[in-house]
mmCIF file with all atom_site columns, C-alpha atoms in Angstrom:
data_model
loop_
_atom_site.group_PDB
_atom_site.id
_atom_site.type_symbol
_atom_site.label_atom_id
_atom_site.label_alt_id
_atom_site.label_comp_id
_atom_site.label_asym_id
_atom_site.label_entity_id
_atom_site.label_seq_id
_atom_site.pdbx_PDB_ins_code
_atom_site.Cartn_x
_atom_site.Cartn_y
_atom_site.Cartn_z
_atom_site.occupancy
_atom_site.B_iso_or_equiv
_atom_site.pdbx_formal_charge
_atom_site.auth_seq_id
_atom_site.auth_comp_id
_atom_site.auth_asym_id
_atom_site.auth_atom_id
_atom_site.pdbx_PDB_model_num
ATOM 1   C CA . MET A 1 1   ? 76.386 123.475 160.958 1.00 56.00 ? 1   MET A CA 1
ATOM 2   C CA . ALA A 1 2   ? 78.401 123.635 164.142 1.00 58.00 ? 2   ALA A CA 1
ATOM 3   C CA . THR A 1 3   ? 82.111 124.259 164.047 1.00 63.00 ? 3   THR A CA 1
ATOM 4   C CA . LEU A 1 4   ? 84.247 122.043 166.128 1.00 56.00 ? 4   LEU A CA 1
ATOM 5   C CA . SER A 1 5   ? 87.759 122.492 167.276 1.00 61.00 ? 5   SER A CA 1
ATOM 6   C CA . GLY A 1 6   ? 90.196 120.479 169.717 1.00 61.00 ? 6   GLY A CA 1
ATOM 7   C CA . ASP A 1 7   ? 92.451 117.472 169.722 1.00 71.00 ? 7   ASP A CA 1
ATOM 8   C CA . ASP A 1 8   ? 93.029 115.970 166.197 1.00 70.00 ? 8   ASP A CA 1
ATOM 9   C CA . LYS A 1 9   ? 91.924 112.445 167.422 1.00 69.00 ? 9   LYS A CA 1
ATOM 10  C CA . LEU A 1 10  ? 88.810 113.896 169.065 1.00 63.00 ? 10  LEU A CA 1
ATOM 11  C CA . MET A 1 11  ? 87.999 116.004 166.037 1.00 65.00 ? 11  MET A CA 1
ATOM 12  C CA . ALA A 1 12  ? 88.442 112.873 163.801 1.00 64.00 ? 12  ALA A CA 1
ATOM 13  C CA . HIS A 1 13  ? 86.187 110.913 166.052 1.00 55.00 ? 13  HIS A CA 1
ATOM 14  C CA . LEU A 1 14  ? 83.530 113.592 166.333 1.00 57.00 ? 14  LEU A CA 1
ATOM 15  C CA . ASN A 1 15  ? 83.575 114.215 162.458 1.00 60.00 ? 15  ASN A CA 1
ATOM 16  C CA . GLU A 1 16  ? 83.220 110.527 161.920 1.00 62.00 ? 16  GLU A CA 1
ATOM 17  C CA . MET A 1 17  ? 80.202 110.563 164.283 1.00 58.00 ? 17  MET A CA 1
ATOM 18  C CA . VAL A 1 18  ? 78.747 113.382 162.295 1.00 58.00 ? 18  VAL A CA 1
ATOM 19  C CA . GLN A 1 19  ? 79.147 111.553 158.993 1.00 59.00 ? 19  GLN A CA 1
ATOM 20  C CA . LYS A 1 20  ? 77.202 108.506 160.401 1.00 59.00 ? 20  LYS A CA 1
ATOM 21  C CA . LEU A 1 21  ? 74.473 110.767 161.589 1.00 60.00 ? 21  LEU A CA 1
ATOM 22  C CA . ASP A 1 22  ? 74.044 112.548 158.307 1.00 66.00 ? 22  ASP A CA 1
ATOM 23  C CA . ALA A 1 23  ? 71.705 109.770 156.803 1.00 65.00 ? 23  ALA A CA 1
ATOM 24  C CA . GLY A 1 24  ? 69.270 111.649 154.805 1.00 79.00 ? 24  GLY A CA 1
ATOM 25  C CA . THR A 1 25  ? 65.605 111.760 154.576 1.00 87.00 ? 25  THR A CA 1
ATOM 26  C CA . LEU A 1 26  ? 62.963 109.201 155.542 1.00 89.00 ? 26  LEU A CA 1
ATOM 27  C CA . SER A 1 27  ? 60.008 108.640 153.406 1.00 93.00 ? 27  SER A CA 1
ATOM 28  C CA . VAL A 1 28  ? 57.025 106.264 154.397 1.00 97.00 ? 28  VAL A CA 1
ATOM 29  C CA . GLY A 1 29  ? 53.967 105.397 152.572 1.00 97.00 ? 29  GLY A CA 1
ATOM 30  C CA . PHE A 1 30  ? 53.106 104.461 149.062 1.00 97.00 ? 30  PHE A CA 1
ATOM 31  C CA . MET A 1 31  ? 56.071 104.769 146.723 1.00 95.00 ? 31  MET A CA 1
ATOM 32  C CA . SER A 1 32  ? 55.738 105.779 143.084 1.00 91.00 ? 32  SER A CA 1
ATOM 33  C CA . GLY A 1 33  ? 56.377 102.354 141.706 1.00 93.00 ? 33  GLY A CA 1
ATOM 34  C CA . ALA A 1 34  ? 53.548 100.608 143.684 1.00 96.00 ? 34  ALA A CA 1
ATOM 35  C CA . LYS A 1 35  ? 50.708 99.691  141.421 1.00 97.00 ? 35  LYS A CA 1
ATOM 36  C CA . TYR A 1 36  ? 47.706 97.390  141.316 1.00 97.00 ? 36  TYR A CA 1
ATOM 37  C CA . PRO A 1 37  ? 47.633 94.605  138.892 1.00 96.00 ? 37  PRO A CA 1
ATOM 38  C CA . ASP A 1 38  ? 45.602 96.763  136.329 1.00 97.00 ? 38  ASP A CA 1
ATOM 39  C CA . GLY A 1 39  ? 48.357 99.484  136.510 1.00 97.00 ? 39  GLY A CA 1
ATOM 40  C CA . THR A 1 40  ? 46.435 101.972 139.026 1.00 97.00 ? 40  THR A CA 1
ATOM 41  C CA . PRO A 1 41  ? 48.919 103.594 141.223 1.00 97.00 ? 41  PRO A CA 1
ATOM 42  C CA . VAL A 1 42  ? 48.475 102.484 144.839 1.00 98.00 ? 42  VAL A CA 1
ATOM 43  C CA . ALA A 1 43  ? 49.199 106.076 146.033 1.00 97.00 ? 43  ALA A CA 1
ATOM 44  C CA . GLN A 1 44  ? 46.190 107.225 143.974 1.00 97.00 ? 44  GLN A CA 1
ATOM 45  C CA . VAL A 1 45  ? 43.848 104.683 145.534 1.00 97.00 ? 45  VAL A CA 1
ATOM 46  C CA . ALA A 1 46  ? 45.183 105.696 149.011 1.00 97.00 ? 46  ALA A CA 1
ATOM 47  C CA . TRP A 1 47  ? 44.641 109.320 148.212 1.00 97.00 ? 47  TRP A CA 1
ATOM 48  C CA . PHE A 1 48  ? 40.956 108.548 147.268 1.00 97.00 ? 48  PHE A CA 1
ATOM 49  C CA . ASN A 1 49  ? 40.352 106.747 150.441 1.00 96.00 ? 49  ASN A CA 1
ATOM 50  C CA . GLU A 1 50  ? 42.233 109.385 152.618 1.00 97.00 ? 50  GLU A CA 1
ATOM 51  C CA . PHE A 1 51  ? 40.347 112.430 151.068 1.00 98.00 ? 51  PHE A CA 1
ATOM 52  C CA . GLY A 1 52  ? 37.321 110.788 149.591 1.00 96.00 ? 52  GLY A CA 1
ATOM 53  C CA . THR A 1 53  ? 35.632 111.293 146.278 1.00 96.00 ? 53  THR A CA 1
ATOM 54  C CA . LYS A 1 54  ? 32.039 111.815 145.182 1.00 95.00 ? 54  LYS A CA 1
ATOM 55  C CA . ASP A 1 55  ? 31.570 108.004 145.665 1.00 90.00 ? 55  ASP A CA 1
ATOM 56  C CA . ILE A 1 56  ? 34.020 107.235 148.415 1.00 92.00 ? 56  ILE A CA 1
ATOM 57  C CA . PRO A 1 57  ? 33.654 108.808 151.915 1.00 95.00 ? 57  PRO A CA 1
ATOM 58  C CA . THR A 1 58  ? 36.645 110.376 153.624 1.00 97.00 ? 58  THR A CA 1
ATOM 59  C CA . ARG A 1 59  ? 38.758 107.903 155.695 1.00 97.00 ? 59  ARG A CA 1
ATOM 60  C CA . PRO A 1 60  ? 41.756 109.819 156.821 1.00 98.00 ? 60  PRO A CA 1
ATOM 61  C CA . PHE A 1 61  ? 43.684 106.855 158.025 1.00 97.00 ? 61  PHE A CA 1
ATOM 62  C CA . PHE A 1 62  ? 47.012 108.381 157.150 1.00 97.00 ? 62  PHE A CA 1
ATOM 63  C CA . ARG A 1 63  ? 46.485 111.767 158.833 1.00 97.00 ? 63  ARG A CA 1
ATOM 64  C CA . LYS A 1 64  ? 45.102 109.991 161.883 1.00 97.00 ? 64  LYS A CA 1
ATOM 65  C CA . MET A 1 65  ? 48.128 107.759 162.253 1.00 97.00 ? 65  MET A CA 1
ATOM 66  C CA . ILE A 1 66  ? 50.369 110.917 161.857 1.00 97.00 ? 66  ILE A CA 1
ATOM 67  C CA . ALA A 1 67  ? 48.359 112.699 164.497 1.00 97.00 ? 67  ALA A CA 1
ATOM 68  C CA . ASP A 1 68  ? 48.461 109.670 166.913 1.00 97.00 ? 68  ASP A CA 1
ATOM 69  C CA . GLU A 1 69  ? 52.095 108.709 166.357 1.00 97.00 ? 69  GLU A CA 1
ATOM 70  C CA . SER A 1 70  ? 54.152 111.594 165.343 1.00 95.00 ? 70  SER A CA 1
ATOM 71  C CA . GLY A 1 71  ? 54.888 112.836 168.759 1.00 94.00 ? 71  GLY A CA 1
ATOM 72  C CA . THR A 1 72  ? 56.709 109.562 169.413 1.00 95.00 ? 72  THR A CA 1
ATOM 73  C CA . TRP A 1 73  ? 59.001 109.723 166.383 1.00 94.00 ? 73  TRP A CA 1
ATOM 74  C CA . GLY A 1 74  ? 61.481 112.176 167.778 1.00 90.00 ? 74  GLY A CA 1
ATOM 75  C CA . PRO A 1 75  ? 62.141 110.223 170.976 1.00 91.00 ? 75  PRO A CA 1
ATOM 76  C CA . LYS A 1 76  ? 62.223 106.929 169.231 1.00 93.00 ? 76  LYS A CA 1
ATOM 77  C CA . LEU A 1 77  ? 64.862 108.207 166.763 1.00 89.00 ? 77  LEU A CA 1
ATOM 78  C CA . ALA A 1 78  ? 66.932 109.685 169.595 1.00 88.00 ? 78  ALA A CA 1
ATOM 79  C CA . LYS A 1 79  ? 66.811 106.347 171.347 1.00 91.00 ? 79  LYS A CA 1
ATOM 80  C CA . LEU A 1 80  ? 67.944 104.425 168.128 1.00 89.00 ? 80  LEU A CA 1
ATOM 81  C CA . LEU A 1 81  ? 70.698 107.032 167.586 1.00 85.00 ? 81  LEU A CA 1
ATOM 82  C CA . ALA A 1 82  ? 72.044 106.627 171.125 1.00 85.00 ? 82  ALA A CA 1
ATOM 83  C CA . LYS A 1 83  ? 72.675 102.888 170.351 1.00 84.00 ? 83  LYS A CA 1
ATOM 84  C CA . ASP A 1 84  ? 75.479 103.228 167.760 1.00 77.00 ? 84  ASP A CA 1
ATOM 85  C CA . PHE A 1 85  ? 75.015 106.694 166.048 1.00 72.00 ? 85  PHE A CA 1
ATOM 86  C CA . GLU A 1 86  ? 74.200 104.995 162.861 1.00 81.00 ? 86  GLU A CA 1
ATOM 87  C CA . GLY A 1 87  ? 71.772 107.394 161.013 1.00 83.00 ? 87  GLY A CA 1
ATOM 88  C CA . GLU A 1 88  ? 70.776 105.346 158.226 1.00 86.00 ? 88  GLU A CA 1
ATOM 89  C CA . LYS A 1 89  ? 70.112 102.360 160.363 1.00 89.00 ? 89  LYS A CA 1
ATOM 90  C CA . ALA A 1 90  ? 68.161 104.461 162.852 1.00 89.00 ? 90  ALA A CA 1
ATOM 91  C CA . LEU A 1 91  ? 66.043 105.978 160.048 1.00 92.00 ? 91  LEU A CA 1
ATOM 92  C CA . ASN A 1 92  ? 65.311 102.445 158.631 1.00 93.00 ? 92  ASN A CA 1
ATOM 93  C CA . SER A 1 93  ? 64.272 101.265 162.046 1.00 94.00 ? 93  SER A CA 1
ATOM 94  C CA . LEU A 1 94  ? 62.031 104.189 162.443 1.00 94.00 ? 94  LEU A CA 1
ATOM 95  C CA . GLY A 1 95  ? 60.631 103.656 158.935 1.00 95.00 ? 95  GLY A CA 1
ATOM 96  C CA . MET A 1 96  ? 59.612 100.147 159.841 1.00 97.00 ? 96  MET A CA 1
ATOM 97  C CA . ASP A 1 97  ? 57.990 101.416 163.027 1.00 97.00 ? 97  ASP A CA 1
ATOM 98  C CA . ILE A 1 98  ? 55.953 104.079 161.191 1.00 97.00 ? 98  ILE A CA 1
ATOM 99  C CA . SER A 1 99  ? 55.074 101.556 158.301 1.00 98.00 ? 99  SER A CA 1
ATOM 100 C CA . GLY A 1 100 ? 53.652 99.234  160.948 1.00 98.00 ? 100 GLY A CA 1
ATOM 101 C CA . ALA A 1 101 ? 51.646 102.093 162.478 1.00 98.00 ? 101 ALA A CA 1
ATOM 102 C CA . LEU A 1 102 ? 50.260 102.876 159.133 1.00 98.00 ? 102 LEU A CA 1
ATOM 103 C CA . GLU A 1 103 ? 49.294 99.216  158.433 1.00 97.00 ? 103 GLU A CA 1
ATOM 104 C CA . GLU A 1 104 ? 47.500 99.111  161.842 1.00 97.00 ? 104 GLU A CA 1
ATOM 105 C CA . SER A 1 105 ? 45.606 102.387 160.942 1.00 97.00 ? 105 SER A CA 1
ATOM 106 C CA . ILE A 1 106 ? 44.309 100.630 157.730 1.00 97.00 ? 106 ILE A CA 1
ATOM 107 C CA . VAL A 1 107 ? 43.474 97.442  159.397 1.00 97.00 ? 107 VAL A CA 1
ATOM 108 C CA . GLY A 1 108 ? 41.813 99.008  162.285 1.00 96.00 ? 108 GLY A CA 1
ATOM 109 C CA . TRP A 1 109 ? 39.705 101.605 160.330 1.00 96.00 ? 109 TRP A CA 1
ATOM 110 C CA . THR A 1 110 ? 35.996 100.981 160.811 1.00 94.00 ? 110 THR A CA 1
ATOM 111 C CA . THR A 1 111 ? 34.008 104.237 160.116 1.00 92.00 ? 111 THR A CA 1
ATOM 112 C CA . PRO A 1 112 ? 32.399 105.111 158.036 1.00 92.00 ? 112 PRO A CA 1
ATOM 113 C CA . ALA A 1 113 ? 31.437 101.494 157.164 1.00 91.00 ? 113 ALA A CA 1
ATOM 114 C CA . ASN A 1 114 ? 31.259 100.194 153.714 1.00 91.00 ? 114 ASN A CA 1
ATOM 115 C CA . ALA A 1 115 ? 27.861 100.533 151.967 1.00 91.00 ? 115 ALA A CA 1
ATOM 116 C CA . PRO A 1 116 ? 25.766 97.464  152.050 1.00 93.00 ? 116 PRO A CA 1
ATOM 117 C CA . SER A 1 117 ? 26.388 96.745  148.399 1.00 92.00 ? 117 SER A CA 1
ATOM 118 C CA . THR A 1 118 ? 30.116 97.051  148.840 1.00 91.00 ? 118 THR A CA 1
ATOM 119 C CA . ILE A 1 119 ? 29.901 94.565  151.900 1.00 93.00 ? 119 ILE A CA 1
ATOM 120 C CA . ALA A 1 120 ? 27.841 92.063  149.601 1.00 95.00 ? 120 ALA A CA 1
ATOM 121 C CA . LYS A 1 121 ? 30.450 92.448  146.864 1.00 93.00 ? 121 LYS A CA 1
ATOM 122 C CA . LYS A 1 122 ? 33.549 92.021  149.197 1.00 93.00 ? 122 LYS A CA 1
ATOM 123 C CA . GLY A 1 123 ? 31.905 89.543  151.623 1.00 92.00 ? 123 GLY A CA 1
ATOM 124 C CA . PHE A 1 124 ? 33.025 91.569  154.727 1.00 92.00 ? 124 PHE A CA 1
ATOM 125 C CA . ASP A 1 125 ? 33.060 95.121  156.070 1.00 92.00 ? 125 ASP A CA 1
ATOM 126 C CA . LYS A 1 126 ? 36.684 96.304  156.440 1.00 94.00 ? 126 LYS A CA 1
ATOM 127 C CA . PRO A 1 127 ? 36.555 99.907  154.744 1.00 94.00 ? 127 PRO A CA 1
ATOM 128 C CA . LEU A 1 128 ? 40.048 100.100 153.669 1.00 95.00 ? 128 LEU A CA 1
ATOM 129 C CA . ILE A 1 129 ? 40.658 96.383  152.923 1.00 94.00 ? 129 ILE A CA 1
ATOM 130 C CA . ASP A 1 130 ? 39.513 94.790  149.728 1.00 92.00 ? 130 ASP A CA 1
ATOM 131 C CA . THR A 1 131 ? 42.443 92.737  148.351 1.00 93.00 ? 131 THR A CA 1
ATOM 132 C CA . GLY A 1 132 ? 44.862 93.837  150.944 1.00 94.00 ? 132 GLY A CA 1
ATOM 133 C CA . HIS A 1 133 ? 47.182 95.297  148.122 1.00 96.00 ? 133 HIS A CA 1
ATOM 134 C CA . MET A 1 134 ? 47.237 98.780  149.554 1.00 97.00 ? 134 MET A CA 1
ATOM 135 C CA . LYS A 1 135 ? 48.205 97.651  153.030 1.00 97.00 ? 135 LYS A CA 1
ATOM 136 C CA . SER A 1 136 ? 51.025 95.326  151.622 1.00 96.00 ? 136 SER A CA 1
ATOM 137 C CA . SER A 1 137 ? 52.378 98.201  149.493 1.00 97.00 ? 137 SER A CA 1
ATOM 138 C CA . ILE A 1 138 ? 53.300 100.230 152.530 1.00 98.00 ? 138 ILE A CA 1
ATOM 139 C CA . THR A 1 139 ? 56.957 100.837 152.563 1.00 97.00 ? 139 THR A CA 1
ATOM 140 C CA . HIS A 1 140 ? 59.718 103.194 153.531 1.00 96.00 ? 140 HIS A CA 1
ATOM 141 C CA . LYS A 1 141 ? 62.989 104.451 152.100 1.00 94.00 ? 141 LYS A CA 1
ATOM 142 C CA . VAL A 1 142 ? 65.943 106.551 153.183 1.00 91.00 ? 142 VAL A CA 1
ATOM 143 C CA . ASP A 1 143 ? 67.257 108.992 150.475 1.00 88.00 ? 143 ASP A CA 1
#
């Protein structure tokens, strides 16, 4: 951490700004308490879809979103912080932005397509959408 010195009023103001910026850590995704009605953790279903199983093809929606969007996060955070130096507020805004990008990645995912039997069962061909519960479980938190 940097060491600051100077006028007492300036030091008090700078220290106050540093305290506001020290907001913690941003987490985005499927938090541990999110479950399907049958008790299955949403994160588990997301993982199965992301990495695949013997019955589910790999659909790396999360990794693709990170690859596509992560380069924008630093500049977005800097712009948010420049408004009022409120770290927690800025991280929450960025968390909402990243959550939205993750939702878009799920909704827009098309390949590989569902198997014909899955399409017949669901009545539509949206590979990462069945009930919409996984998409609606995306959230963020600042620790």
